[in-house]
């Protein structure tokens, strides 16, 4: 409806628009990626993910700050964050003493975190909040996870083969290990996460869910966690083996597929009621 007839065909770039490195695509993946670990764009995005609320939760480290840290050469990897001084932060645009101290203190506070948050913060491909939580619960320590074999990782319920291989490869990359060592030397410590009380009953035991569209009340990862805590499982593909398809805003083709198969479709409100949450 919005087309004017003047549109130009999209041409997939061969090189990263930020650093110019030739893009690559792994076999079986649809996405082309920049392989340059020193790419400005990648480093800024990595910093933002590392500092995000579900990860290290560093208040005040937003896009402009991340870009300024990289622009000035103050941060070349996530480990450098913990070696910044107030004097370094005063170099950033718009930073007076109070703002610099606030960010410095936020960075220092983030040194005390949980293993699950830290694993999610590392930005390992295919490892979201739920997978990070499962890994932390299974291995209990970073050292145990580092030593895990690919078979160990693949045996964990809820960790798919792609995530397992991605984690295994990440901990065998020398550059990653150097950054990890830098982070640990900076004094990061992992608190034992308070164990969530398991529900006495598992009302969703044996039930399979698919989510499509954006949920207003929680993130997709949070919804998965709620389902798993109640005994259910979440899959990404629609088939006759699925019990419920939860439909949020702007659902994709999974919604049409679910209707065609006659599967039970739940609105977000119906899903919240099913898991015992208030809409």
Short mmCIF file of C-alpha atoms in Angstrom, two decimals:
data_model
loop_
_atom_site.label_atom_id
_atom_site.label_comp_id
_atom_site.label_asym_id
_atom_site.label_seq_id
_atom_site.Cartn_x
_atom_site.Cartn_y
_atom_site.Cartn_z
CA UNK A 1 0.00 0.00 0.00
CA UNK A 2 2.87 2.37 0.72
CA UNK A 3 4.78 1.61 -2.47
CA UNK A 4 5.18 4.49 -4.92
CA UNK A 5 6.73 2.69 -7.87
CA UNK A 6 10.06 4.44 -7.31
CA UNK A 7 11.50 1.73 -5.08
CA UNK A 8 14.94 0.37 -5.91
CA UNK A 9 15.78 -3.34 -5.59
CA UNK A 10 17.77 -4.20 -2.47
CA UNK A 11 21.30 -5.37 -3.11
CA UNK A 12 22.91 -7.38 -0.34
CA UNK A 13 26.24 -5.72 0.56
CA UNK A 14 29.35 -7.87 0.29
CA UNK A 15 31.23 -5.90 2.93
CA UNK A 16 30.42 -4.69 6.45
CA UNK A 17 28.99 -1.16 6.15
CA UNK A 18 30.88 -0.15 9.31
CA UNK A 19 34.42 -1.54 8.95
CA UNK A 20 34.48 -2.76 5.33
CA UNK A 21 35.38 -6.38 6.16
CA UNK A 22 33.97 -8.99 3.76
CA UNK A 23 30.80 -10.50 5.23
CA UNK A 24 30.57 -14.26 5.83
CA UNK A 25 27.70 -16.68 6.32
CA UNK A 26 28.00 -19.96 8.19
CA UNK A 27 26.56 -23.06 6.49
CA UNK A 28 22.91 -23.50 7.43
CA UNK A 29 22.48 -19.89 8.61
CA UNK A 30 20.55 -17.18 6.79
CA UNK A 31 22.38 -14.22 8.29
CA UNK A 32 25.54 -12.67 6.86
CA UNK A 33 27.89 -11.45 9.59
CA UNK A 34 31.01 -9.32 9.93
CA UNK A 35 33.85 -11.60 11.15
CA UNK A 36 36.04 -8.67 12.27
CA UNK A 37 36.21 -8.81 16.07
CA UNK A 38 37.62 -5.30 16.09
CA UNK A 39 34.68 -3.88 14.12
CA UNK A 40 33.47 -0.61 15.65
CA UNK A 41 29.81 -1.51 15.16
CA UNK A 42 30.19 -4.96 16.70
CA UNK A 43 32.08 -3.63 19.71
CA UNK A 44 29.46 -0.94 20.41
CA UNK A 45 26.63 -3.50 20.18
CA UNK A 46 28.58 -5.93 22.40
CA UNK A 47 29.08 -3.24 25.04
CA UNK A 48 25.38 -2.36 24.98
CA UNK A 49 24.37 -6.01 25.34
CA UNK A 50 26.90 -6.58 28.14
CA UNK A 51 25.56 -3.57 30.05
CA UNK A 52 21.87 -4.29 29.43
CA UNK A 53 19.38 -4.84 32.24
CA UNK A 54 19.14 -8.62 31.79
CA UNK A 55 22.93 -8.91 31.69
CA UNK A 56 25.35 -6.88 33.87
CA UNK A 57 22.80 -4.09 34.38
CA UNK A 58 25.20 -1.12 34.17
CA UNK A 59 23.00 1.93 34.55
CA UNK A 60 24.04 4.89 32.41
CA UNK A 61 25.90 2.93 29.75
CA UNK A 62 23.74 3.64 26.72
CA UNK A 63 24.46 3.98 23.00
CA UNK A 64 26.13 7.42 23.09
CA UNK A 65 28.36 6.43 26.00
CA UNK A 66 29.34 3.13 24.36
CA UNK A 67 30.18 4.93 21.11
CA UNK A 68 32.22 7.56 22.95
CA UNK A 69 34.18 4.91 24.88
CA UNK A 70 35.08 3.15 21.64
CA UNK A 71 35.74 6.39 19.71
CA UNK A 72 38.31 7.51 22.28
CA UNK A 73 40.01 4.12 22.45
CA UNK A 74 39.12 3.72 26.13
CA UNK A 75 37.45 0.36 25.53
CA UNK A 76 38.64 -2.24 23.03
CA UNK A 77 36.78 -5.16 24.58
CA UNK A 78 34.26 -5.64 27.39
CA UNK A 79 37.03 -6.39 29.88
CA UNK A 80 38.35 -2.83 29.55
CA UNK A 81 35.20 -1.48 31.21
CA UNK A 82 36.41 -2.60 34.64
CA UNK A 83 39.75 -0.81 34.32
CA UNK A 84 38.25 2.61 33.60
CA UNK A 85 38.86 5.36 36.14
CA UNK A 86 36.75 8.41 36.88
CA UNK A 87 39.41 10.48 35.08
CA UNK A 88 38.89 8.40 31.92
CA UNK A 89 35.13 8.92 32.02
CA UNK A 90 35.58 12.68 32.32
CA UNK A 91 36.84 12.59 28.71
CA UNK A 92 33.36 11.63 27.47
CA UNK A 93 31.11 14.33 25.98
CA UNK A 94 28.75 15.84 28.55
CA UNK A 95 30.45 14.15 31.51
CA UNK A 96 31.11 16.25 34.58
CA UNK A 97 32.44 14.81 37.84
CA UNK A 98 29.08 13.63 39.21
CA UNK A 99 28.07 11.81 36.02
CA UNK A 100 31.51 10.22 35.70
CA UNK A 101 31.39 9.00 39.31
CA UNK A 102 27.88 7.61 38.85
CA UNK A 103 28.91 5.54 35.82
CA UNK A 104 32.11 4.41 37.52
CA UNK A 105 30.12 3.24 40.55
CA UNK A 106 27.56 1.47 38.34
CA UNK A 107 30.39 -0.42 36.64
CA UNK A 108 31.92 -1.36 40.00
CA UNK A 109 28.54 -2.56 41.35
CA UNK A 110 28.11 -4.85 38.38
CA UNK A 111 31.20 -6.84 39.43
CA UNK A 112 28.96 -8.73 41.84
CA UNK A 113 26.51 -10.68 39.72
CA UNK A 114 25.20 -14.18 39.09
CA UNK A 115 26.75 -16.75 36.78
CA UNK A 116 23.59 -16.81 34.66
CA UNK A 117 23.64 -13.05 34.09
CA UNK A 118 27.34 -13.15 33.27
CA UNK A 119 26.95 -15.95 30.73
CA UNK A 120 24.12 -14.07 29.04
CA UNK A 121 26.20 -10.86 29.08
CA UNK A 122 29.06 -12.53 27.19
CA UNK A 123 26.90 -12.50 24.07
CA UNK A 124 27.57 -16.11 23.07
CA UNK A 125 25.52 -16.84 19.97
CA UNK A 126 22.31 -18.82 20.62
CA UNK A 127 22.61 -18.26 24.40
CA UNK A 128 19.70 -16.15 25.63
CA UNK A 129 18.60 -15.60 29.22
CA UNK A 130 16.91 -18.99 29.51
CA UNK A 131 19.87 -20.96 28.10
CA UNK A 132 22.26 -19.01 30.34
CA UNK A 133 20.14 -19.91 33.36
CA UNK A 134 20.12 -23.60 32.39
CA UNK A 135 23.91 -23.62 31.94
CA UNK A 136 24.46 -21.91 35.30
CA UNK A 137 22.14 -24.32 37.09
CA UNK A 138 23.83 -27.35 35.53
CA UNK A 139 27.51 -26.45 35.92
CA UNK A 140 27.35 -24.24 39.04
CA UNK A 141 30.73 -22.63 38.25
CA UNK A 142 32.48 -20.96 35.34
CA UNK A 143 35.44 -23.31 35.67
CA UNK A 144 33.22 -26.38 35.27
CA UNK A 145 31.58 -24.88 32.20
CA UNK A 146 34.97 -24.09 30.63
CA UNK A 147 35.99 -27.75 31.00
CA UNK A 148 32.71 -29.15 29.63
CA UNK A 149 32.88 -31.33 26.55
CA UNK A 150 30.54 -30.88 23.61
CA UNK A 151 28.76 -34.07 24.67
CA UNK A 152 28.28 -32.67 28.19
CA UNK A 153 26.70 -29.52 26.79
CA UNK A 154 24.45 -31.40 24.38
CA UNK A 155 23.14 -33.58 27.21
CA UNK A 156 21.58 -30.64 29.10
CA UNK A 157 17.78 -30.55 28.76
CA UNK A 158 16.72 -27.32 27.09
CA UNK A 159 20.10 -26.64 25.45
CA UNK A 160 19.87 -27.27 21.72
CA UNK A 161 22.74 -28.52 19.53
CA UNK A 162 23.42 -25.05 18.07
CA UNK A 163 23.70 -23.45 21.51
CA UNK A 164 25.82 -26.34 22.80
CA UNK A 165 28.30 -26.08 19.94
CA UNK A 166 28.38 -22.28 20.18
CA UNK A 167 29.25 -22.42 23.90
CA UNK A 168 31.86 -25.13 23.36
CA UNK A 169 33.52 -23.14 20.56
CA UNK A 170 33.39 -19.88 22.55
CA UNK A 171 35.39 -21.37 25.42
CA UNK A 172 38.02 -22.70 23.00
CA UNK A 173 38.70 -19.36 21.37
CA UNK A 174 41.96 -17.85 22.66
CA UNK A 175 40.79 -14.26 22.32
CA UNK A 176 37.62 -14.99 24.28
CA UNK A 177 39.65 -16.65 27.04
CA UNK A 178 41.92 -13.59 27.25
CA UNK A 179 38.91 -11.30 27.70
CA UNK A 180 37.46 -13.72 30.25
CA UNK A 181 40.72 -13.68 32.22
CA UNK A 182 40.74 -9.88 32.14
CA UNK A 183 37.20 -9.79 33.54
CA UNK A 184 38.01 -12.20 36.35
CA UNK A 185 41.21 -10.35 37.26
CA UNK A 186 39.13 -7.17 37.55
CA UNK A 187 37.34 -8.81 40.47
CA UNK A 188 34.07 -10.15 39.10
CA UNK A 189 32.39 -12.52 41.54
CA UNK A 190 29.32 -14.68 41.15
CA UNK A 191 26.66 -14.84 43.83
CA UNK A 192 24.68 -17.99 44.28
CA UNK A 193 21.32 -17.32 42.71
CA UNK A 194 18.38 -17.72 45.02
CA UNK A 195 16.72 -20.94 44.02
CA UNK A 196 13.18 -20.41 42.82
CA UNK A 197 10.73 -22.54 44.71
CA UNK A 198 9.51 -25.21 42.40
CA UNK A 199 5.74 -25.30 42.11
CA UNK A 200 4.24 -28.24 43.97
CA UNK A 201 2.32 -29.09 40.84
CA UNK A 202 3.41 -28.97 37.22
CA UNK A 203 0.16 -27.98 35.50
CA UNK A 204 1.80 -27.67 32.08
CA UNK A 205 3.64 -31.01 32.26
CA UNK A 206 3.82 -32.49 28.76
CA UNK A 207 2.40 -29.39 27.07
CA UNK A 208 4.23 -27.75 24.16
CA UNK A 209 3.97 -24.03 23.38
CA UNK A 210 4.86 -21.83 20.44
CA UNK A 211 4.99 -18.03 20.68
CA UNK A 212 4.43 -15.66 17.77
CA UNK A 213 4.23 -11.87 17.87
CA UNK A 214 5.34 -9.46 20.59
CA UNK A 215 4.05 -9.86 24.15
CA UNK A 216 3.22 -6.70 26.10
CA UNK A 217 3.57 -8.05 29.64
CA UNK A 218 6.93 -9.84 29.39
CA UNK A 219 9.77 -10.71 27.04
CA UNK A 220 9.75 -13.92 25.00
CA UNK A 221 12.52 -15.32 27.21
CA UNK A 222 10.52 -14.58 30.36
CA UNK A 223 7.47 -16.30 28.88
CA UNK A 224 9.59 -19.37 28.07
CA UNK A 225 10.90 -19.42 31.62
CA UNK A 226 7.37 -19.30 33.04
CA UNK A 227 6.26 -22.21 30.85
CA UNK A 228 9.31 -24.30 31.74
CA UNK A 229 8.87 -23.62 35.46
CA UNK A 230 5.38 -25.08 35.21
CA UNK A 231 6.57 -28.21 33.42
CA UNK A 232 5.91 -27.20 29.82
CA UNK A 233 8.29 -26.81 26.92
CA UNK A 234 8.65 -24.17 24.21
CA UNK A 235 9.49 -24.87 20.60
CA UNK A 236 10.02 -22.54 17.66
CA UNK A 237 8.19 -24.50 14.98
CA UNK A 238 4.47 -25.11 14.51
CA UNK A 239 3.38 -28.73 14.08
CA UNK A 240 0.55 -31.03 15.14
CA UNK A 241 2.59 -31.85 18.26
CA UNK A 242 2.07 -28.32 19.61
CA UNK A 243 -0.62 -27.88 22.27
CA UNK A 244 -0.84 -24.08 22.45
CA UNK A 245 0.11 -21.23 20.13
CA UNK A 246 0.35 -17.94 22.04
CA UNK A 247 -0.33 -14.96 19.79
CA UNK A 248 0.98 -11.49 20.62
CA UNK A 249 1.02 -8.29 18.60
CA UNK A 250 1.90 -8.50 14.89
CA UNK A 251 2.08 -12.32 14.72
CA UNK A 252 3.98 -13.95 11.89
CA UNK A 253 3.29 -16.89 9.60
CA UNK A 254 3.21 -19.27 12.58
CA UNK A 255 -0.25 -17.91 13.39
CA UNK A 256 -1.57 -18.81 9.92
CA UNK A 257 0.04 -22.24 10.12
CA UNK A 258 -1.53 -22.84 13.55
CA UNK A 259 -5.00 -21.91 12.27
CA UNK A 260 -4.58 -24.19 9.26
CA UNK A 261 -3.70 -27.08 11.57
CA UNK A 262 -6.57 -26.32 13.93
CA UNK A 263 -4.29 -25.85 16.94
CA UNK A 264 -5.45 -24.16 20.13
CA UNK A 265 -4.63 -20.46 19.92
CA UNK A 266 -4.27 -18.31 23.03
CA UNK A 267 -4.27 -14.55 23.30
CA UNK A 268 -1.75 -13.00 25.68
CA UNK A 269 -4.51 -12.55 28.28
CA UNK A 270 -5.53 -16.22 27.98
CA UNK A 271 -1.89 -17.28 28.32
CA UNK A 272 -1.45 -15.19 31.48
CA UNK A 273 -4.58 -16.74 32.95
CA UNK A 274 -3.31 -20.22 32.10
CA UNK A 275 -0.02 -19.67 33.94
CA UNK A 276 -1.72 -17.99 36.87
CA UNK A 277 -0.64 -14.43 36.14
CA UNK A 278 -2.82 -11.34 36.13
CA UNK A 279 -3.27 -9.60 32.79
#
